[in-house]
Amino acid sequence: MVQQQHQPTGGKRDPGGDPVPELPDLSWIDKTLGWGIKARVEPFGGGMTVDALNIGVYAEVPDHIPFRNRLPRGAYPAPGAGSIGGYYLQDKHEQWADCAGRLYEEAISRRWSTATDIPWETAHGLNDDVELAICQLATELSQHASVETEVISGWLQNLSPGYHEVKLFLSTATYDSARMFEGYRKRAMVNGGGMMLESPGGMNRAILETYAGWSQTVLGMWFVRNSLDTTILRYLAAYGPTEADRALAARLIPDRMRAAAYATDHIRFAISKKPELAIGFQVWLGGVEYAQARDLRDPVLTEALAIIFGRGVAGMDDGMTVVRRLLQDFVKTYLSRCKQANLDRSKSLSGSFQVMLSGMPAPPRPQA
Amino acid sequence: MATEAKPEKYITSFQQLMEEGRKNGYRLDWLLPRETFGARIDSDPDAGGLLLQDIDRGPFAEIPDWSNNMSGRPRGSLTRANAARVGNYSIRTKGDIWLKNASQLYEEAVQRQWSSAVDVPWETMEELPDDIERAECQLATFLTEVEFVAGDVPGKWISQTTPDYYEPRMFLISQIMDEARHMDVFRKRAFANGGGLMSQTTNVALSGGAIDSARDFTEMSARLHISGEGLVLSIFRMGERMSYNAAEKAIYRLAASDESRHVAFGVMHLQYLSQTDPQRKEEIHSYLDEIELGLIAGTGGQNPAQRGTPSSAALAILLGGGSDPTLMAEGAQIALAVRQRQVKEYVQRVKVAGLGERFENGRANATLAAYVSA
């Protein structure tokens, strides 16, 4: 049995002259909501996972966290601990996804480095026009990723620590986005091409200006933008002009897909708890589709892709055929995510997206 | 190694290319080589591969003292006149966040990522005496709580920093990743051996907000990196002494490696600022005055060894070997030595940061000297 009473102060003093208690106060030693919990290591090699800790009283993930401080879920609340500010998203439906813990562990297990895991020595020797097109694409993808890092990291202080699985996953998502940013910056610089023209910015704005809530941010960033970026990466993984380009894209796809998995799971969960949210989400997506379509009407990105897939300016017509297929796949991917989240957009898809889905020439060419 | 850029030779061929493309109806006005085009960078796999610090060339390496980048464009990219001003960046002055080695620290963080699931030998844990297990779990609960601070607060500043200063942003993102793992690993420790979470620490809940509330990045960094993380680092470095199995030793060793980078970031940023903007030194000293008060009086809430807290009592049990009064008294003595070490390491960090004059001119809290000489 452990002694718990506070010990009287004796004559000892610390270097600062303050009195030192004979023995520390042990009144905390039985302050626990659940004792005798033993988490198990995964039997088939996954190690000790974060989801494995959700046992006994600690398995309950409440619908609302009443504290706006950093109380770890399941810890014994300190008396008098109040709000420290921030953490105003205190409801489960505002952030939760059942898969967040698993995605976090997967992200950790798939760690890689752009410095050492990409065969950069193969990234040289392209024709100048293709190299420049790659640099333009790298500039835009790098900027997309940079915006993502700003958005996710900015939201972390608003998401309650009571749903730590979400915070853990989003930490990996920020890190993944940072890796995409620096991976494409390195790609742009490896032959000196460097950063070219910044992206049009309409989608950046749609993602950044989401005061409405985290779920709306998720819709813009990981339903729409991520669907486009992932589709571009899939095409690059298959048709990239160098081994380095293909390897970089292939490495990034699982990172993007984890974000997509969280996004669909979260939106599905939110709608399951509050079905009325679907109405607002539909309206929101309509606005985001408009922003994305407007960005794509600017020809820079599609021209760069056409040069890459056409293997040069001379092959741009062939390349543009591939681009139209890419955009078609982008909209299909987007619609699929919406459907998985119980947010069917097939009947309310914006006109520009319908054009892309049809495979018709989406970006109108300027007159020669 | 990079070769010379020869942009001139490309101009003619690109004009021809653009004309050809335009004839086919494409715009292609963006298809223009930049100043460094053709300057190939060869990475050396034996020297760490293609590192962030290797790719700085030409205009892309020019870090402005003041950034007017409001559209969030990557540094060095060409601007669009119609781009929206979405960058609500409060940090657009280089000295406010810069340090000389952020790229290196970021790349090191990437190389040293680890997994709390599989890189800790959880299977080595055996049942511990109840008081030891409770002390382990109390310390783990405390560390889980404070690691939220170290992850969430940098996040706010990343989103407020212009991408022209992407290197410190990248490092701070790696810190968020590290802190997530620390939060996770200490939570795992609480559940790994038949225990559970213990008590929230009142002064963390109440005082943790001091780091959140900082309105200036350097103030935040001094509070978080120099003070808070520095104090925790000293504890992690004592991990060998207070561990009861290989799993705990691994946790402290791995976490200390991460925490060292975070502290290094704070020291190097403060050093850069004190060298390039000495007019701000007096302001920084005033932050350090408050930090030192927290160091001595425990007002910061970040110090697990702060006397009178559950975590310091837990340390006394762990360092002494049990809750028996004799053992605990011995542990408390060792914990006092830990506090002395914390103070000495803090003093050293401030000196390296270029603010060591406060220890010569009487500005520093007098109690620090007593700790150092004790």
PDB file of C-alpha atoms in Angstrom, chain B residues 56-301:
ATOM      1  CA  ASP B  56      19.422  26.531 -53.415  1.00  0.00           C
ATOM      2  CA  ARG B  57      20.399  28.219 -56.664  1.00  0.00           C
ATOM      3  CA  GLY B  58      19.976  31.628 -58.246  1.00  0.00           C
ATOM      4  CA  PRO B  59      16.774  33.510 -57.460  1.00  0.00           C
ATOM      5  CA  PHE B  60      15.359  30.475 -55.686  1.00  0.00           C
ATOM      6  CA  ALA B  61      18.022  30.803 -53.018  1.00  0.00           C
ATOM      7  CA  GLU B  62      17.386  34.498 -52.395  1.00  0.00           C
ATOM      8  CA  ILE B  63      15.674  34.771 -49.050  1.00  0.00           C
ATOM      9  CA  PRO B  64      14.197  38.252 -48.801  1.00  0.00           C
ATOM     10  CA  ASP B  65      14.635  40.233 -45.596  1.00  0.00           C
ATOM     11  CA  TRP B  66      11.005  41.195 -45.995  1.00  0.00           C
ATOM     12  CA  SER B  67       8.485  39.175 -47.969  1.00  0.00           C
ATOM     13  CA  ASN B  68       5.638  40.617 -50.002  1.00  0.00           C
ATOM     14  CA  ASN B  69       4.430  37.142 -50.959  1.00  0.00           C
ATOM     15  CA  MET B  70       0.720  37.198 -50.180  1.00  0.00           C
ATOM     16  CA  SER B  71      -0.469  34.584 -52.649  1.00  0.00           C
ATOM     17  CA  GLY B  72       1.389  31.667 -51.092  1.00  0.00           C
ATOM     18  CA  ARG B  73       3.568  31.104 -54.153  1.00  0.00           C
ATOM     19  CA  PRO B  74       6.725  29.014 -53.778  1.00  0.00           C
ATOM     20  CA  ARG B  75       9.829  31.141 -53.242  1.00  0.00           C
ATOM     21  CA  GLY B  76      11.332  32.271 -56.518  1.00  0.00           C
ATOM     22  CA  SER B  77       8.308  31.445 -58.665  1.00  0.00           C
ATOM     23  CA  LEU B  78       6.897  33.960 -61.109  1.00  0.00           C
ATOM     24  CA  THR B  79       3.866  35.905 -60.015  1.00  0.00           C
ATOM     25  CA  ARG B  80       0.411  36.128 -61.526  1.00  0.00           C
ATOM     26  CA  ALA B  81      -1.101  39.582 -61.448  1.00  0.00           C
ATOM     27  CA  ASN B  82      -4.549  38.176 -60.711  1.00  0.00           C
ATOM     28  CA  ALA B  83      -3.584  35.828 -57.875  1.00  0.00           C
ATOM     29  CA  ALA B  84      -5.676  36.319 -54.738  1.00  0.00           C
ATOM     30  CA  ARG B  85      -3.986  37.605 -51.577  1.00  0.00           C
ATOM     31  CA  VAL B  86      -4.808  34.564 -49.489  1.00  0.00           C
ATOM     32  CA  GLY B  87      -1.623  34.537 -47.453  1.00  0.00           C
ATOM     33  CA  ASN B  88      -2.614  35.911 -44.090  1.00  0.00           C
ATOM     34  CA  TYR B  89       1.019  35.861 -43.067  1.00  0.00           C
ATOM     35  CA  SER B  90       1.981  37.750 -39.950  1.00  0.00           C
ATOM     36  CA  ILE B  91       5.591  36.547 -40.280  1.00  0.00           C
ATOM     37  CA  ARG B  92       7.071  38.256 -43.312  1.00  0.00           C
ATOM     38  CA  THR B  93      10.287  39.557 -41.786  1.00  0.00           C
ATOM     39  CA  LYS B  94      13.205  37.183 -42.070  1.00  0.00           C
ATOM     40  CA  GLY B  95      14.654  37.817 -38.632  1.00  0.00           C
ATOM     41  CA  ASP B  96      11.349  36.897 -37.013  1.00  0.00           C
ATOM     42  CA  ILE B  97      11.754  33.201 -37.789  1.00  0.00           C
ATOM     43  CA  TRP B  98      14.994  32.518 -39.643  1.00  0.00           C
ATOM     44  CA  LEU B  99      17.926  30.368 -38.623  1.00  0.00           C
ATOM     45  CA  LYS B 100      20.927  29.195 -40.589  1.00  0.00           C
ATOM     46  CA  ASN B 101      20.439  25.453 -40.503  1.00  0.00           C
ATOM     47  CA  ALA B 102      16.705  24.764 -40.760  1.00  0.00           C
ATOM     48  CA  SER B 103      17.130  22.673 -43.921  1.00  0.00           C
ATOM     49  CA  GLN B 104      19.729  20.478 -42.282  1.00  0.00           C
ATOM     50  CA  LEU B 105      17.544  20.010 -39.202  1.00  0.00           C
ATOM     51  CA  TYR B 106      14.574  19.122 -41.404  1.00  0.00           C
ATOM     52  CA  GLU B 107      16.510  16.550 -43.423  1.00  0.00           C
ATOM     53  CA  GLU B 108      17.896  15.071 -40.246  1.00  0.00           C
ATOM     54  CA  ALA B 109      14.369  14.782 -38.865  1.00  0.00           C
ATOM     55  CA  VAL B 110      13.277  12.946 -42.009  1.00  0.00           C
ATOM     56  CA  GLN B 111      16.165  10.524 -41.728  1.00  0.00           C
ATOM     57  CA  ARG B 112      15.558   9.851 -38.049  1.00  0.00           C
ATOM     58  CA  GLN B 113      11.844   9.120 -38.107  1.00  0.00           C
ATOM     59  CA  TRP B 114      10.908   6.156 -35.956  1.00  0.00           C
ATOM     60  CA  SER B 115       7.833   4.184 -35.046  1.00  0.00           C
ATOM     61  CA  SER B 116       6.440   3.876 -31.549  1.00  0.00           C
ATOM     62  CA  ALA B 117       4.621   0.738 -32.678  1.00  0.00           C
ATOM     63  CA  VAL B 118       7.623  -1.334 -33.716  1.00  0.00           C
ATOM     64  CA  ASP B 119      10.850   0.452 -32.688  1.00  0.00           C
ATOM     65  CA  VAL B 120      10.159   0.145 -28.971  1.00  0.00           C
ATOM     66  CA  PRO B 121      10.682  -3.385 -27.616  1.00  0.00           C
ATOM     67  CA  TRP B 122       7.350  -3.502 -25.812  1.00  0.00           C
ATOM     68  CA  GLU B 123       7.743  -7.230 -25.296  1.00  0.00           C
ATOM     69  CA  THR B 124      10.565  -6.606 -22.828  1.00  0.00           C
ATOM     70  CA  MET B 125       8.199  -5.077 -20.300  1.00  0.00           C
ATOM     71  CA  GLU B 126       7.484  -7.137 -17.241  1.00  0.00           C
ATOM     72  CA  GLU B 127       5.174  -6.443 -14.360  1.00  0.00           C
ATOM     73  CA  LEU B 128       6.510  -3.698 -12.102  1.00  0.00           C
ATOM     74  CA  PRO B 129       5.738  -2.974  -8.444  1.00  0.00           C
ATOM     75  CA  ASP B 130       2.489  -1.020  -8.215  1.00  0.00           C
ATOM     76  CA  ASP B 131       4.078   2.239  -7.025  1.00  0.00           C
ATOM     77  CA  ILE B 132       6.659   2.165  -9.805  1.00  0.00           C
ATOM     78  CA  GLU B 133       4.003   1.433 -12.418  1.00  0.00           C
ATOM     79  CA  ARG B 134       1.821   4.255 -11.129  1.00  0.00           C
ATOM     80  CA  ALA B 135       4.785   6.629 -11.213  1.00  0.00           C
ATOM     81  CA  GLU B 136       5.594   5.580 -14.774  1.00  0.00           C
ATOM     82  CA  CYS B 137       1.985   6.136 -15.768  1.00  0.00           C
ATOM     83  CA  GLN B 138       1.785   9.530 -14.048  1.00  0.00           C
ATOM     84  CA  LEU B 139       4.906  10.714 -15.828  1.00  0.00           C
ATOM     85  CA  ALA B 140       3.579   9.319 -19.101  1.00  0.00           C
ATOM     86  CA  THR B 141       0.275  11.141 -18.565  1.00  0.00           C
ATOM     87  CA  PHE B 142       2.119  14.400 -17.960  1.00  0.00           C
ATOM     88  CA  LEU B 143       4.284  13.960 -21.044  1.00  0.00           C
ATOM     89  CA  THR B 144       1.279  13.043 -23.189  1.00  0.00           C
ATOM     90  CA  GLU B 145      -0.362  16.281 -22.129  1.00  0.00           C
ATOM     91  CA  VAL B 146       2.597  18.581 -22.723  1.00  0.00           C
ATOM     92  CA  GLU B 147       3.382  17.047 -26.093  1.00  0.00           C
ATOM     93  CA  PHE B 148       0.066  18.440 -27.326  1.00  0.00           C
ATOM     94  CA  VAL B 149       1.484  21.901 -26.624  1.00  0.00           C
ATOM     95  CA  ALA B 150       4.611  21.264 -28.615  1.00  0.00           C
ATOM     96  CA  GLY B 151       2.621  20.010 -31.619  1.00  0.00           C
ATOM     97  CA  ASP B 152      -0.319  22.358 -31.782  1.00  0.00           C
ATOM     98  CA  VAL B 153       1.422  25.668 -31.122  1.00  0.00           C
ATOM     99  CA  PRO B 154       4.036  25.426 -33.912  1.00  0.00           C
ATOM    100  CA  GLY B 155       1.169  24.529 -36.237  1.00  0.00           C
ATOM    101  CA  LYS B 156      -0.364  27.928 -35.750  1.00  0.00           C
ATOM    102  CA  TRP B 157       2.885  29.638 -36.679  1.00  0.00           C
ATOM    103  CA  ILE B 158       3.490  27.546 -39.783  1.00  0.00           C
ATOM    104  CA  SER B 159       0.258  28.806 -41.258  1.00  0.00           C
ATOM    105  CA  GLN B 160       1.237  32.377 -40.437  1.00  0.00           C
ATOM    106  CA  THR B 161       4.683  32.265 -42.005  1.00  0.00           C
ATOM    107  CA  THR B 162       5.266  33.268 -45.594  1.00  0.00           C
ATOM    108  CA  PRO B 163       6.378  30.372 -47.804  1.00  0.00           C
ATOM    109  CA  ASP B 164       9.387  32.505 -48.729  1.00  0.00           C
ATOM    110  CA  TYR B 165      10.742  31.222 -45.419  1.00  0.00           C
ATOM    111  CA  TYR B 166       9.881  27.637 -46.134  1.00  0.00           C
ATOM    112  CA  GLU B 167      12.910  26.108 -44.450  1.00  0.00           C
ATOM    113  CA  PRO B 168      11.832  26.955 -40.879  1.00  0.00           C
ATOM    114  CA  ARG B 169       8.282  25.977 -41.834  1.00  0.00           C
ATOM    115  CA  MET B 170       9.526  22.582 -42.963  1.00  0.00           C
ATOM    116  CA  PHE B 171      11.385  22.084 -39.727  1.00  0.00           C
ATOM    117  CA  LEU B 172       8.360  23.038 -37.662  1.00  0.00           C
ATOM    118  CA  ILE B 173       6.273  20.524 -39.612  1.00  0.00           C
ATOM    119  CA  SER B 174       8.800  17.830 -38.766  1.00  0.00           C
ATOM    120  CA  GLN B 175       8.456  18.923 -35.154  1.00  0.00           C
ATOM    121  CA  ILE B 176       4.677  18.452 -35.303  1.00  0.00           C
ATOM    122  CA  MET B 177       5.329  14.939 -36.580  1.00  0.00           C
ATOM    123  CA  ASP B 178       7.829  14.267 -33.791  1.00  0.00           C
ATOM    124  CA  GLU B 179       5.508  15.571 -31.109  1.00  0.00           C
ATOM    125  CA  ALA B 180       2.638  13.450 -32.390  1.00  0.00           C
ATOM    126  CA  ARG B 181       4.871  10.439 -31.992  1.00  0.00           C
ATOM    127  CA  HIS B 182       5.888  11.508 -28.484  1.00  0.00           C
ATOM    128  CA  MET B 183       2.271  12.021 -27.456  1.00  0.00           C
ATOM    129  CA  ASP B 184       1.542   8.613 -28.890  1.00  0.00           C
ATOM    130  CA  VAL B 185       4.483   6.765 -27.366  1.00  0.00           C
ATOM    131  CA  PHE B 186       3.874   8.042 -23.840  1.00  0.00           C
ATOM    132  CA  ARG B 187       0.190   7.168 -24.101  1.00  0.00           C
ATOM    133  CA  LYS B 188       1.276   3.719 -25.215  1.00  0.00           C
ATOM    134  CA  ARG B 189       3.614   3.463 -22.257  1.00  0.00           C
ATOM    135  CA  ALA B 190       0.744   4.205 -19.894  1.00  0.00           C
ATOM    136  CA  PHE B 191      -1.208   1.243 -21.257  1.00  0.00           C
ATOM    137  CA  ALA B 192       1.582  -1.166 -22.117  1.00  0.00           C
ATOM    138  CA  ASN B 193       2.201  -2.688 -18.723  1.00  0.00           C
ATOM    139  CA  GLY B 194      -1.055  -3.072 -16.890  1.00  0.00           C
ATOM    140  CA  GLY B 195      -1.530   0.532 -15.762  1.00  0.00           C
ATOM    141  CA  GLY B 196      -3.539   3.334 -17.305  1.00  0.00           C
ATOM    142  CA  LEU B 197      -3.644   7.086 -17.529  1.00  0.00           C
ATOM    143  CA  MET B 198      -3.315   9.006 -14.293  1.00  0.00           C
ATOM    144  CA  SER B 199      -3.990  12.588 -13.327  1.00  0.00           C
ATOM    145  CA  GLN B 200      -3.935  15.651 -15.527  1.00  0.00           C
ATOM    146  CA  THR B 201      -1.447  18.185 -14.227  1.00  0.00           C
ATOM    147  CA  THR B 202      -3.194  21.305 -13.030  1.00  0.00           C
ATOM    148  CA  ASN B 203      -0.420  23.744 -13.772  1.00  0.00           C
ATOM    149  CA  VAL B 204       0.036  22.377 -17.284  1.00  0.00           C
ATOM    150  CA  ALA B 205      -3.655  22.928 -17.906  1.00  0.00           C
ATOM    151  CA  LEU B 206      -3.519  26.415 -16.523  1.00  0.00           C
ATOM    152  CA  SER B 207      -0.082  27.591 -17.514  1.00  0.00           C
ATOM    153  CA  GLY B 208       0.408  25.689 -20.743  1.00  0.00           C
ATOM    154  CA  GLY B 209      -1.507  28.541 -22.315  1.00  0.00           C
ATOM    155  CA  ALA B 210       1.464  30.884 -21.849  1.00  0.00           C
ATOM    156  CA  ILE B 211       3.106  29.349 -24.894  1.00  0.00           C
ATOM    157  CA  ASP B 212      -0.148  29.461 -26.815  1.00  0.00           C
ATOM    158  CA  SER B 213      -0.679  33.091 -25.968  1.00  0.00           C
ATOM    159  CA  ALA B 214       2.653  34.398 -27.258  1.00  0.00           C
ATOM    160  CA  ARG B 215       1.991  37.000 -29.947  1.00  0.00           C
ATOM    161  CA  ASP B 216       5.484  36.862 -31.381  1.00  0.00           C
ATOM    162  CA  PHE B 217       7.182  33.813 -32.872  1.00  0.00           C
ATOM    163  CA  THR B 218      10.488  34.423 -31.125  1.00  0.00           C
ATOM    164  CA  GLU B 219       8.737  34.777 -27.786  1.00  0.00           C
ATOM    165  CA  MET B 220       6.892  31.525 -28.452  1.00  0.00           C
ATOM    166  CA  SER B 221      10.072  29.803 -29.558  1.00  0.00           C
ATOM    167  CA  ALA B 222      11.963  30.956 -26.484  1.00  0.00           C
ATOM    168  CA  ARG B 223       9.195  29.652 -24.241  1.00  0.00           C
ATOM    169  CA  LEU B 224       8.722  26.411 -26.143  1.00  0.00           C
ATOM    170  CA  HIS B 225      12.100  25.450 -27.573  1.00  0.00           C
ATOM    171  CA  ILE B 226      14.566  27.060 -25.184  1.00  0.00           C
ATOM    172  CA  SER B 227      12.616  26.529 -21.992  1.00  0.00           C
ATOM    173  CA  GLY B 228       9.843  23.919 -22.213  1.00  0.00           C
ATOM    174  CA  GLU B 229      11.488  21.451 -24.554  1.00  0.00           C
ATOM    175  CA  GLY B 230      14.876  22.060 -23.026  1.00  0.00           C
ATOM    176  CA  LEU B 231      13.544  21.075 -19.612  1.00  0.00           C
ATOM    177  CA  VAL B 232      11.921  17.949 -20.994  1.00  0.00           C
ATOM    178  CA  LEU B 233      15.104  17.098 -22.916  1.00  0.00           C
ATOM    179  CA  SER B 234      17.077  17.083 -19.675  1.00  0.00           C
ATOM    180  CA  ILE B 235      14.568  14.570 -18.288  1.00  0.00           C
ATOM    181  CA  PHE B 236      14.735  12.389 -21.392  1.00  0.00           C
ATOM    182  CA  ARG B 237      18.519  12.343 -21.111  1.00  0.00           C
ATOM    183  CA  MET B 238      18.083  10.932 -17.625  1.00  0.00           C
ATOM    184  CA  GLY B 239      15.977   8.162 -19.120  1.00  0.00           C
ATOM    185  CA  GLU B 240      18.617   5.508 -18.660  1.00  0.00           C
ATOM    186  CA  ARG B 241      18.560   6.224 -14.952  1.00  0.00           C
ATOM    187  CA  MET B 242      14.802   6.043 -14.465  1.00  0.00           C
ATOM    188  CA  SER B 243      13.941   3.236 -16.863  1.00  0.00           C
ATOM    189  CA  TYR B 244      12.976  -0.182 -15.638  1.00  0.00           C
ATOM    190  CA  ASN B 245      13.188  -2.061 -18.921  1.00  0.00           C
ATOM    191  CA  ALA B 246      14.550  -1.844 -22.445  1.00  0.00           C
ATOM    192  CA  ALA B 247      11.299  -0.414 -23.779  1.00  0.00           C
ATOM    193  CA  GLU B 248      11.469   2.650 -21.546  1.00  0.00           C
ATOM    194  CA  LYS B 249      15.136   3.151 -22.340  1.00  0.00           C
ATOM    195  CA  ALA B 250      14.329   3.087 -26.045  1.00  0.00           C
ATOM    196  CA  ILE B 251      11.469   5.561 -25.607  1.00  0.00           C
ATOM    197  CA  TYR B 252      13.618   8.108 -23.806  1.00  0.00           C
ATOM    198  CA  ARG B 253      16.571   7.653 -26.141  1.00  0.00           C
ATOM    199  CA  LEU B 254      14.481   8.086 -29.291  1.00  0.00           C
ATOM    200  CA  ALA B 255      12.472  10.983 -27.890  1.00  0.00           C
ATOM    201  CA  ALA B 256      15.637  12.755 -26.728  1.00  0.00           C
ATOM    202  CA  SER B 257      17.041  12.554 -30.237  1.00  0.00           C
ATOM    203  CA  ASP B 258      13.963  14.362 -31.567  1.00  0.00           C
ATOM    204  CA  GLU B 259      13.850  16.845 -28.745  1.00  0.00           C
ATOM    205  CA  SER B 260      17.490  17.812 -29.306  1.00  0.00           C
ATOM    206  CA  ARG B 261      16.562  19.038 -32.786  1.00  0.00           C
ATOM    207  CA  HIS B 262      13.690  21.097 -31.436  1.00  0.00           C
ATOM    208  CA  VAL B 263      15.909  22.741 -28.864  1.00  0.00           C
ATOM    209  CA  ALA B 264      18.585  23.318 -31.518  1.00  0.00           C
ATOM    210  CA  PHE B 265      16.011  25.096 -33.676  1.00  0.00           C
ATOM    211  CA  GLY B 266      15.180  27.497 -30.862  1.00  0.00           C
ATOM    212  CA  VAL B 267      18.812  28.164 -30.026  1.00  0.00           C
ATOM    213  CA  MET B 268      19.801  28.761 -33.649  1.00  0.00           C
ATOM    214  CA  HIS B 269      16.843  31.051 -34.277  1.00  0.00           C
ATOM    215  CA  LEU B 270      17.627  33.106 -31.207  1.00  0.00           C
ATOM    216  CA  GLN B 271      21.261  33.227 -32.263  1.00  0.00           C
ATOM    217  CA  TYR B 272      20.312  34.458 -35.736  1.00  0.00           C
ATOM    218  CA  LEU B 273      18.043  37.117 -34.308  1.00  0.00           C
ATOM    219  CA  SER B 274      20.572  38.339 -31.772  1.00  0.00           C
ATOM    220  CA  GLN B 275      23.208  38.597 -34.508  1.00  0.00           C
ATOM    221  CA  THR B 276      21.102  40.266 -37.163  1.00  0.00           C
ATOM    222  CA  ASP B 277      18.707  42.367 -35.138  1.00  0.00           C
ATOM    223  CA  PRO B 278      20.495  43.336 -31.926  1.00  0.00           C
ATOM    224  CA  GLN B 279      17.871  46.003 -31.306  1.00  0.00           C
ATOM    225  CA  ARG B 280      15.531  43.213 -30.276  1.00  0.00           C
ATOM    226  CA  LYS B 281      17.895  41.756 -27.695  1.00  0.00           C
ATOM    227  CA  GLU B 282      16.454  43.765 -24.826  1.00  0.00           C
ATOM    228  CA  GLU B 283      12.990  42.526 -25.727  1.00  0.00           C
ATOM    229  CA  ILE B 284      14.247  38.940 -25.826  1.00  0.00           C
ATOM    230  CA  HIS B 285      15.914  39.407 -22.454  1.00  0.00           C
ATOM    231  CA  SER B 286      12.545  40.410 -21.025  1.00  0.00           C
ATOM    232  CA  TYR B 287      11.085  37.110 -22.273  1.00  0.00           C
ATOM    233  CA  LEU B 288      13.981  35.289 -20.679  1.00  0.00           C
ATOM    234  CA  ASP B 289      13.285  37.100 -17.400  1.00  0.00           C
ATOM    235  CA  GLU B 290       9.835  35.517 -17.369  1.00  0.00           C
ATOM    236  CA  ILE B 291      11.152  32.151 -18.502  1.00  0.00           C
ATOM    237  CA  GLU B 292      13.692  32.077 -15.691  1.00  0.00           C
ATOM    238  CA  LEU B 293      10.994  32.882 -13.187  1.00  0.00           C
ATOM    239  CA  GLY B 294       9.113  29.882 -14.519  1.00  0.00           C
ATOM    240  CA  LEU B 295      12.271  27.819 -14.331  1.00  0.00           C
ATOM    241  CA  ILE B 296      12.678  28.574 -10.659  1.00  0.00           C
ATOM    242  CA  ALA B 297       9.104  28.989  -9.465  1.00  0.00           C
ATOM    243  CA  GLY B 298       7.470  26.513 -11.796  1.00  0.00           C
ATOM    244  CA  THR B 299       5.036  28.976 -13.303  1.00  0.00           C
ATOM    245  CA  GLY B 300       5.635  27.630 -16.790  1.00  0.00           C
ATOM    246  CA  GLY B 301       3.984  24.300 -16.165  1.00  0.00           C
TER     247      GLY B 301
END
